[in-house]
Coordinates of C-alpha atoms in Angstrom, one line a residue:
X14 CA 204.8 -3.2 66.5
X15 CA 205.1 -6.4 68.5
X16 CA 205.1 -8.7 65.7
X17 CA 208.3 -11.1 65.4
X18 CA 210.6 -9.8 62.9
X19 CA 210.4 -11.4 59.5
X20 CA 213.8 -13.0 58.8
X21 CA 215.0 -13.5 55.1
X22 CA 214.3 -16.5 53.1
X23 CA 218.0 -17.0 52.5
X24 CA 218.6 -16.9 56.4
X25 CA 215.8 -19.5 57.0
X26 CA 217.5 -22.0 54.8
X27 CA 220.5 -21.6 57.1
X28 CA 218.5 -22.1 60.2
X29 CA 216.8 -25.2 58.6
X30 CA 220.2 -26.6 57.7
X31 CA 221.5 -25.9 61.0
X32 CA 218.5 -27.8 62.5
X33 CA 219.5 -30.9 60.1
X34 CA 223.1 -30.7 60.9
X35 CA 222.8 -30.2 64.5
X36 CA 220.2 -33.3 64.7
X37 CA 222.6 -35.3 62.6
X38 CA 225.6 -34.5 65.2
X39 CA 223.3 -35.3 68.4
X40 CA 221.7 -38.7 66.9
X41 CA 225.2 -40.0 65.9
X42 CA 227.2 -38.9 69.3
X43 CA 224.3 -40.8 71.0
X44 CA 224.3 -43.8 68.8
X45 CA 228.1 -44.2 68.8
X46 CA 228.7 -45.4 72.6
X47 CA 225.4 -47.4 72.4
X48 CA 226.7 -49.1 69.4
X49 CA 230.5 -49.7 71.0
X50 CA 228.8 -51.4 73.8
X51 CA 226.0 -53.4 72.5
X52 CA 227.6 -54.3 69.2
X53 CA 231.2 -54.1 70.1
X54 CA 231.0 -55.3 73.6
X55 CA 233.5 -52.8 74.8
X56 CA 233.8 -51.7 78.4
X57 CA 233.8 -48.4 80.2
X58 CA 237.5 -47.7 79.6
X59 CA 237.3 -48.1 76.0
X60 CA 234.1 -46.2 76.0
X61 CA 236.1 -43.2 77.6
X62 CA 238.6 -43.6 74.8
X63 CA 235.7 -43.3 72.1
X64 CA 234.4 -40.1 74.0
X65 CA 237.9 -38.5 73.7
X66 CA 238.1 -39.1 69.9
X67 CA 234.6 -37.5 69.8
X68 CA 235.5 -34.3 71.6
X69 CA 239.3 -33.8 70.5
X70 CA 238.4 -32.1 67.1
X71 CA 237.0 -28.9 69.2
X72 CA 240.5 -28.5 70.8
X73 CA 242.6 -29.4 67.5
X74 CA 240.7 -28.0 64.6
X75 CA 238.6 -25.0 65.9
X76 CA 241.5 -22.7 65.1
X77 CA 242.2 -24.0 61.6
X78 CA 238.6 -24.2 60.8
X79 CA 238.3 -20.3 61.9
X80 CA 241.2 -19.6 59.5
X81 CA 239.4 -21.3 56.7
X82 CA 236.2 -19.3 57.4
X83 CA 238.0 -16.2 57.0
X84 CA 239.8 -17.3 53.9
X85 CA 237.3 -19.1 51.6
X86 CA 233.3 -19.1 51.2
X87 CA 231.8 -19.8 54.7
X88 CA 228.7 -21.5 52.8
X89 CA 230.9 -23.8 50.9
X90 CA 233.2 -24.6 54.1
X91 CA 229.9 -25.5 55.8
X92 CA 228.6 -27.5 53.1
X93 CA 232.1 -29.4 52.7
X94 CA 232.2 -30.0 56.4
X95 CA 228.8 -31.3 56.5
X96 CA 229.5 -33.5 53.3
X97 CA 232.5 -34.9 55.2
X98 CA 230.2 -35.8 58.2
X99 CA 227.8 -37.4 55.8
X100 CA 230.4 -39.6 54.3
X101 CA 231.9 -40.6 57.7
X102 CA 228.5 -41.6 58.9
X103 CA 227.6 -43.6 55.7
X104 CA 231.0 -45.4 56.0
X105 CA 230.2 -46.6 59.7
X106 CA 226.7 -47.6 58.0
X107 CA 228.3 -49.7 55.6
X108 CA 231.0 -51.3 58.0
X109 CA 228.0 -52.2 60.2
X110 CA 226.2 -53.9 57.3
X111 CA 229.3 -55.7 56.3
X112 CA 229.9 -56.8 60.0
X113 CA 233.4 -55.1 59.8
X114 CA 233.1 -52.3 62.2
X115 CA 235.7 -52.3 65.1
X116 CA 236.4 -49.7 67.9
X117 CA 239.3 -48.2 66.1
X118 CA 237.3 -47.7 62.9
X119 CA 234.3 -46.2 65.0
X120 CA 236.6 -43.9 66.8
X121 CA 238.6 -42.8 63.6
X122 CA 235.2 -42.1 61.5
X123 CA 233.6 -40.5 64.5
X124 CA 236.7 -38.2 64.8
X125 CA 236.4 -37.3 61.2
X126 CA 232.5 -36.7 61.5
X127 CA 233.2 -34.5 64.5
X128 CA 235.9 -32.7 62.6
X129 CA 233.0 -31.6 59.9
X130 CA 230.9 -30.4 63.1
X131 CA 233.6 -28.0 64.3
X132 CA 234.0 -26.5 60.9
X133 CA 230.2 -26.1 60.7
X134 CA 230.0 -24.5 64.1
X135 CA 232.9 -22.2 63.5
X136 CA 231.7 -20.9 60.0
X137 CA 227.9 -20.6 61.0
X138 CA 227.9 -17.4 63.3
X139 CA 230.4 -15.8 60.9
X140 CA 228.0 -16.3 58.2
X141 CA 224.9 -15.0 59.7
X142 CA 225.8 -11.3 59.7
X143 CA 226.1 -11.4 55.8
X144 CA 222.4 -12.9 55.7
X145 CA 220.4 -10.4 57.9
X146 CA 220.5 -6.5 58.6
X147 CA 222.3 -5.7 62.1
X148 CA 218.7 -5.1 63.6
X149 CA 217.7 -8.6 62.6
X150 CA 221.1 -10.3 64.2
X151 CA 219.4 -10.9 67.7
X152 CA 216.4 -12.7 66.2
X153 CA 218.5 -14.6 63.7
X154 CA 220.9 -15.8 66.4
X155 CA 217.7 -16.8 68.6
X156 CA 216.5 -18.9 65.6
X157 CA 219.9 -20.4 65.1
X158 CA 220.0 -21.4 68.9
X159 CA 216.5 -22.7 69.0
X160 CA 217.4 -25.1 66.2
X161 CA 220.5 -26.0 68.4
X162 CA 218.5 -26.6 71.4
X163 CA 215.9 -28.7 69.8
X164 CA 218.3 -31.0 68.3
X165 CA 220.3 -31.0 71.7
X166 CA 217.1 -31.8 73.6
X167 CA 215.7 -34.4 71.3
X168 CA 218.7 -35.8 69.3
X169 CA 220.0 -38.1 72.0
X170 CA 216.5 -39.6 72.7
X171 CA 216.0 -40.1 69.2
X172 CA 219.7 -41.7 68.7
X173 CA 218.8 -44.1 71.5
X174 CA 215.3 -44.9 70.1
X175 CA 216.7 -45.4 66.6
X176 CA 219.3 -47.9 67.8
X177 CA 216.9 -49.9 69.9
X178 CA 213.9 -49.9 67.5
X179 CA 215.6 -50.4 64.0
X180 CA 219.2 -51.2 64.9
X181 CA 222.7 -49.4 64.5
X182 CA 223.0 -49.1 60.7
X183 CA 219.8 -47.3 60.2
X184 CA 220.4 -44.9 63.2
X185 CA 223.6 -43.6 61.2
X186 CA 221.9 -43.7 58.0
X187 CA 219.3 -41.4 59.5
X188 CA 222.0 -39.2 60.7
X189 CA 223.8 -39.2 57.2
X190 CA 220.6 -38.4 55.4
X191 CA 220.1 -35.4 57.7
X192 CA 223.7 -34.2 56.7
X193 CA 222.9 -34.6 53.2
X194 CA 219.8 -32.4 53.7
X195 CA 221.8 -29.9 55.5
X196 CA 224.2 -29.7 52.4
X197 CA 221.2 -29.4 50.0
X198 CA 219.8 -26.5 52.0
X199 CA 223.2 -24.8 52.1
X200 CA 223.8 -25.0 48.5
X201 CA 220.5 -22.7 48.0
X202 CA 221.9 -19.8 50.0
X203 CA 223.1 -16.7 48.7
X204 CA 226.4 -15.6 50.4
X205 CA 227.5 -11.9 49.2
X206 CA 231.1 -11.8 48.1
X207 CA 233.8 -10.8 50.3
X208 CA 237.0 -9.0 49.4
X209 CA 239.8 -11.5 49.0
X210 CA 241.8 -12.2 52.2
X211 CA 245.4 -10.9 52.2
X212 CA 247.5 -14.0 52.3
X213 CA 249.8 -14.2 55.2
X214 CA 251.5 -17.0 57.5
X215 CA 248.8 -18.9 59.1
X216 CA 250.2 -18.3 62.5
X217 CA 250.0 -14.5 62.1
X218 CA 246.4 -14.7 61.2
X219 CA 245.7 -16.9 64.2
X220 CA 247.5 -14.5 66.6
X221 CA 245.6 -11.8 64.9
X222 CA 242.3 -13.4 65.8
X223 CA 243.4 -14.3 69.4
X224 CA 245.0 -10.7 70.1
X225 CA 241.8 -9.2 68.8
X226 CA 239.5 -11.3 71.6
X227 CA 242.0 -11.0 74.5
X228 CA 242.5 -7.2 73.9
X229 CA 239.0 -6.1 73.3
X230 CA 237.2 -4.6 76.2
X231 CA 234.0 -6.5 75.6
X232 CA 235.2 -9.7 74.2
X233 CA 237.9 -10.5 76.7
X234 CA 235.7 -10.6 79.9
X235 CA 232.9 -12.8 77.8
X236 CA 235.6 -15.2 76.8
X237 CA 236.8 -15.5 80.5
X238 CA 233.4 -16.0 81.7
X239 CA 232.5 -18.6 79.3
X240 CA 235.6 -20.3 80.1
X241 CA 234.9 -20.3 83.8
X242 CA 231.2 -21.3 83.1
X243 CA 232.1 -24.4 81.1
X244 CA 234.5 -25.5 83.8
X245 CA 231.6 -25.2 86.6
X246 CA 229.0 -26.8 84.5
X247 CA 231.0 -29.8 83.5
X248 CA 232.1 -30.0 87.3
X249 CA 228.5 -30.2 88.3
X250 CA 227.5 -32.6 85.4
X251 CA 230.7 -35.2 86.3
X252 CA 229.2 -35.9 89.7
X253 CA 225.4 -35.4 89.3
X254 CA 224.1 -39.0 88.5
X255 CA 225.9 -40.7 91.3
X256 CA 224.8 -37.9 93.7
X257 CA 221.3 -38.0 92.4
X258 CA 220.9 -41.7 92.9
X259 CA 222.8 -41.8 96.3
X260 CA 221.5 -38.7 98.0
X261 CA 218.3 -37.6 96.1
X262 CA 217.1 -41.3 95.8
X263 CA 216.4 -41.1 91.8
X264 CA 215.9 -44.1 89.7
X265 CA 217.6 -44.2 86.3
X266 CA 214.3 -42.8 84.9
X267 CA 214.1 -39.9 87.5
X268 CA 217.8 -39.0 86.7
X269 CA 216.9 -38.8 82.9
X270 CA 213.9 -36.6 83.6
X271 CA 215.9 -34.2 85.9
X272 CA 218.6 -34.0 83.4
X273 CA 216.1 -33.5 80.7
X274 CA 215.0 -30.3 82.3
X275 CA 218.1 -28.6 81.0
X276 CA 216.8 -29.1 77.6
X277 CA 213.5 -27.8 78.6
X278 CA 215.2 -24.6 79.9
X279 CA 217.2 -24.2 76.8
X280 CA 214.2 -24.3 74.5
X281 CA 212.3 -22.0 76.6
X282 CA 215.0 -19.5 76.8
X283 CA 215.4 -19.6 73.1
X284 CA 211.7 -19.2 72.5
X285 CA 211.6 -16.1 74.7
X286 CA 214.8 -14.6 73.8
X287 CA 213.7 -12.1 71.2
X288 CA 211.0 -10.9 73.5
X289 CA 213.4 -10.5 76.3
X290 CA 216.2 -8.7 74.4
X291 CA 213.5 -6.1 72.9
X292 CA 212.5 -5.3 76.6
X293 CA 215.7 -5.3 78.4
X294 CA 218.9 -3.4 77.9
X295 CA 221.6 -5.2 75.8
X296 CA 224.0 -5.5 78.5
X297 CA 221.5 -6.8 81.1
X298 CA 220.6 -9.7 79.0
X299 CA 224.4 -10.3 78.8
X300 CA 224.6 -10.4 82.7
X301 CA 221.4 -12.7 82.8
X302 CA 223.1 -15.8 82.0
X303 CA 226.0 -15.9 84.2
X304 CA 223.8 -14.6 87.2
X305 CA 221.0 -17.2 86.4
X306 CA 224.0 -20.0 86.2
X307 CA 225.1 -18.7 89.8
X308 CA 221.5 -19.1 91.1
X309 CA 221.1 -22.5 89.4
X310 CA 224.3 -23.9 91.2
X311 CA 223.2 -22.3 94.3
X312 CA 219.7 -24.2 94.1
X313 CA 221.6 -27.5 93.4
X314 CA 224.0 -26.8 96.3
X315 CA 220.6 -26.4 98.6
X316 CA 219.9 -30.1 97.6
X317 CA 222.4 -31.2 100.2
X318 CA 220.6 -29.6 103.0
X319 CA 216.8 -30.2 101.3
X320 CA 217.5 -33.3 99.2
X321 CA 214.6 -32.6 96.7
X322 CA 214.4 -33.9 93.1
X323 CA 212.3 -30.9 92.4
X324 CA 215.0 -28.4 93.4
X325 CA 217.6 -30.5 91.3
X326 CA 215.0 -30.3 88.3
X327 CA 214.6 -26.3 88.8
X328 CA 218.5 -26.1 88.9
X329 CA 218.9 -27.8 85.7
X330 CA 216.1 -25.8 84.1
X331 CA 217.8 -22.5 85.2
X332 CA 221.0 -23.9 83.9
X333 CA 219.5 -24.2 80.5
X334 CA 217.3 -21.1 80.3
X335 CA 219.6 -18.4 81.5
X336 CA 222.7 -19.4 79.6
X337 CA 221.0 -19.5 76.5
X338 CA 220.2 -15.9 76.6
X339 CA 224.0 -15.4 77.0
X340 CA 224.8 -17.5 74.0
X341 CA 222.5 -15.3 71.9
X342 CA 223.4 -11.8 73.1
X343 CA 227.1 -12.6 73.1
X344 CA 227.1 -14.1 69.8
X345 CA 225.3 -10.9 68.6
X346 CA 227.9 -8.9 70.6
X347 CA 230.8 -10.7 68.8
X348 CA 229.3 -10.4 65.4
X349 CA 228.6 -6.6 65.9
X350 CA 232.2 -5.6 67.1
X351 CA 234.3 -7.8 64.9
X352 CA 235.4 -7.0 61.5
X353 CA 233.9 -9.3 58.9
X354 CA 237.3 -10.5 58.1
X355 CA 238.0 -11.7 61.5
X356 CA 234.5 -13.2 62.3
X357 CA 235.9 -17.0 61.5
X358 CA 239.1 -16.8 63.6
X359 CA 236.8 -14.9 66.5
X360 CA 234.3 -17.5 66.4
X361 CA 237.0 -20.4 66.8
X362 CA 238.6 -18.6 69.9
X363 CA 235.0 -18.7 71.2
X364 CA 234.7 -22.5 70.6
X365 CA 238.0 -23.0 72.2
X366 CA 236.4 -22.1 75.3
X367 CA 234.9 -25.7 75.3
X368 CA 238.4 -27.0 76.0
X369 CA 237.4 -26.1 79.7
X370 CA 234.9 -28.9 79.8
X371 CA 237.3 -31.7 80.3
X372 CA 239.1 -29.7 83.0
X373 CA 235.6 -29.5 84.9
X374 CA 235.0 -33.1 84.6
X375 CA 238.7 -34.0 85.7
X376 CA 238.0 -31.3 88.6
X377 CA 235.1 -33.3 89.4
X378 CA 236.8 -36.5 89.4
X379 CA 239.6 -35.4 91.7
X380 CA 237.5 -33.3 94.2
X381 CA 234.6 -35.8 94.3
X382 CA 237.1 -38.7 94.7
X383 CA 238.6 -37.2 98.0
X384 CA 235.8 -35.1 99.3
X385 CA 232.5 -36.4 97.7
X386 CA 229.9 -34.9 95.5
X387 CA 228.6 -32.5 97.9
X388 CA 232.0 -30.8 98.0
X389 CA 231.9 -30.7 94.1
X390 CA 228.4 -28.8 94.4
X391 CA 229.6 -26.2 96.9
X392 CA 232.8 -26.0 94.7
X393 CA 230.6 -25.4 91.5
X394 CA 228.7 -22.8 93.1
X395 CA 231.9 -20.8 94.0
X396 CA 233.0 -21.0 90.3
X397 CA 230.0 -20.1 88.9
X398 CA 229.9 -17.2 91.2
X399 CA 233.1 -16.2 90.0
X400 CA 232.1 -16.2 86.5
X401 CA 229.0 -14.2 87.2
X402 CA 231.6 -11.8 89.1
X403 CA 233.7 -11.5 86.0
X404 CA 231.1 -10.4 83.5
X405 CA 229.2 -7.9 86.3
X406 CA 232.5 -6.1 86.6
X407 CA 233.0 -5.7 82.8
X408 CA 231.7 -2.7 80.4
X409 CA 229.7 -5.5 78.7
X410 CA 226.8 -5.3 81.1
X411 CA 226.7 -1.5 80.8
X412 CA 225.6 -1.5 77.1
X413 CA 222.3 0.0 76.7
X414 CA 221.8 -1.5 73.1
X415 CA 223.4 -3.7 70.7
X416 CA 226.7 -1.9 69.4
X417 CA 226.9 -0.6 65.9
X418 CA 228.3 -2.8 63.3
X419 CA 232.1 -2.3 62.6
X420 CA 233.5 -2.4 59.4
X421 CA 237.1 -3.4 58.2
X422 CA 239.9 -1.1 59.6
X423 CA 241.5 1.1 57.4
X424 CA 245.0 0.1 56.3
X425 CA 247.8 2.7 56.0

């Protein structure tokens, strides 16, 4: 009765592919700025430009990727995207070996690699419902998120270690090899055939996906909550390091360990997610993430009165553990209430909420510059409170169980 559900072999190949792909992404993202500084000798402003190149594809290509995911085989889109990333990483490796790498080339190839990341990230949630039964969706999404959190928690450290121990070229080579492994695993997945999509103007199809999310009583508050959450979390992250050094007296190692509690919380939340979702009402689990985020922000704001590194570590742990339950439960919700032919575009709209991240960082720079880090922490707590309020006032938290899977709407 209480045994963990057994997921089908074809889905497990997707989960392993996801682990390889996410690890490749995190290793490469960590290695790129290190290589830029140590190998190319660039300064802070130029590394900032590199970071823009590595984040811009999420804003530019999420919607086109969602459109493709609804038109063609999602498995082959993911394999092609991962192959594109592998090619870009191998190109960086070759340029380093020939001593021809420059910052513009690193930025361009990094941009191309992240375009692959975007397409993979959009298509994967849309593929999952065709590989498992509706009852297994929460467990499947928990497995996917566990792989992502393990990569997120270990990838940056592994990327730094690889560059430090064996050099820049092998680090990118290792990331590229992981991408190739992800492609091989994807090639062994059986994806059920879908009815051919009716060809219409791309803008009409994009509008259809956005309209579905923004008019849906359950998905609209989820999107708004996620957008506000991303703003608040990146506002907090933008000021934490200088605040931790100045106010909490942390060394570089201490800052790293405190930030690492975020990854620990994510892994713990992903491991417990299936049990939590079996024991609590579905809507309650959806509400847990935003409420836990608000509590985490409150704990961090408390450090302005009680400057304890332990409180800061607890805050980051909660910020990782609670919201990972949100990701798993809302992904399951999205997959359940969205017609299969719209899943790619709806997944892309969800990815677009990441556009709030630079907004949060900019807010941190402005408010922190004028009023200090403490004011940013208080503002972050208020914004986290707003996102918790949005979801708690929505019908999503009243769901007793996972909604029934919807089919394609009938066409007159």
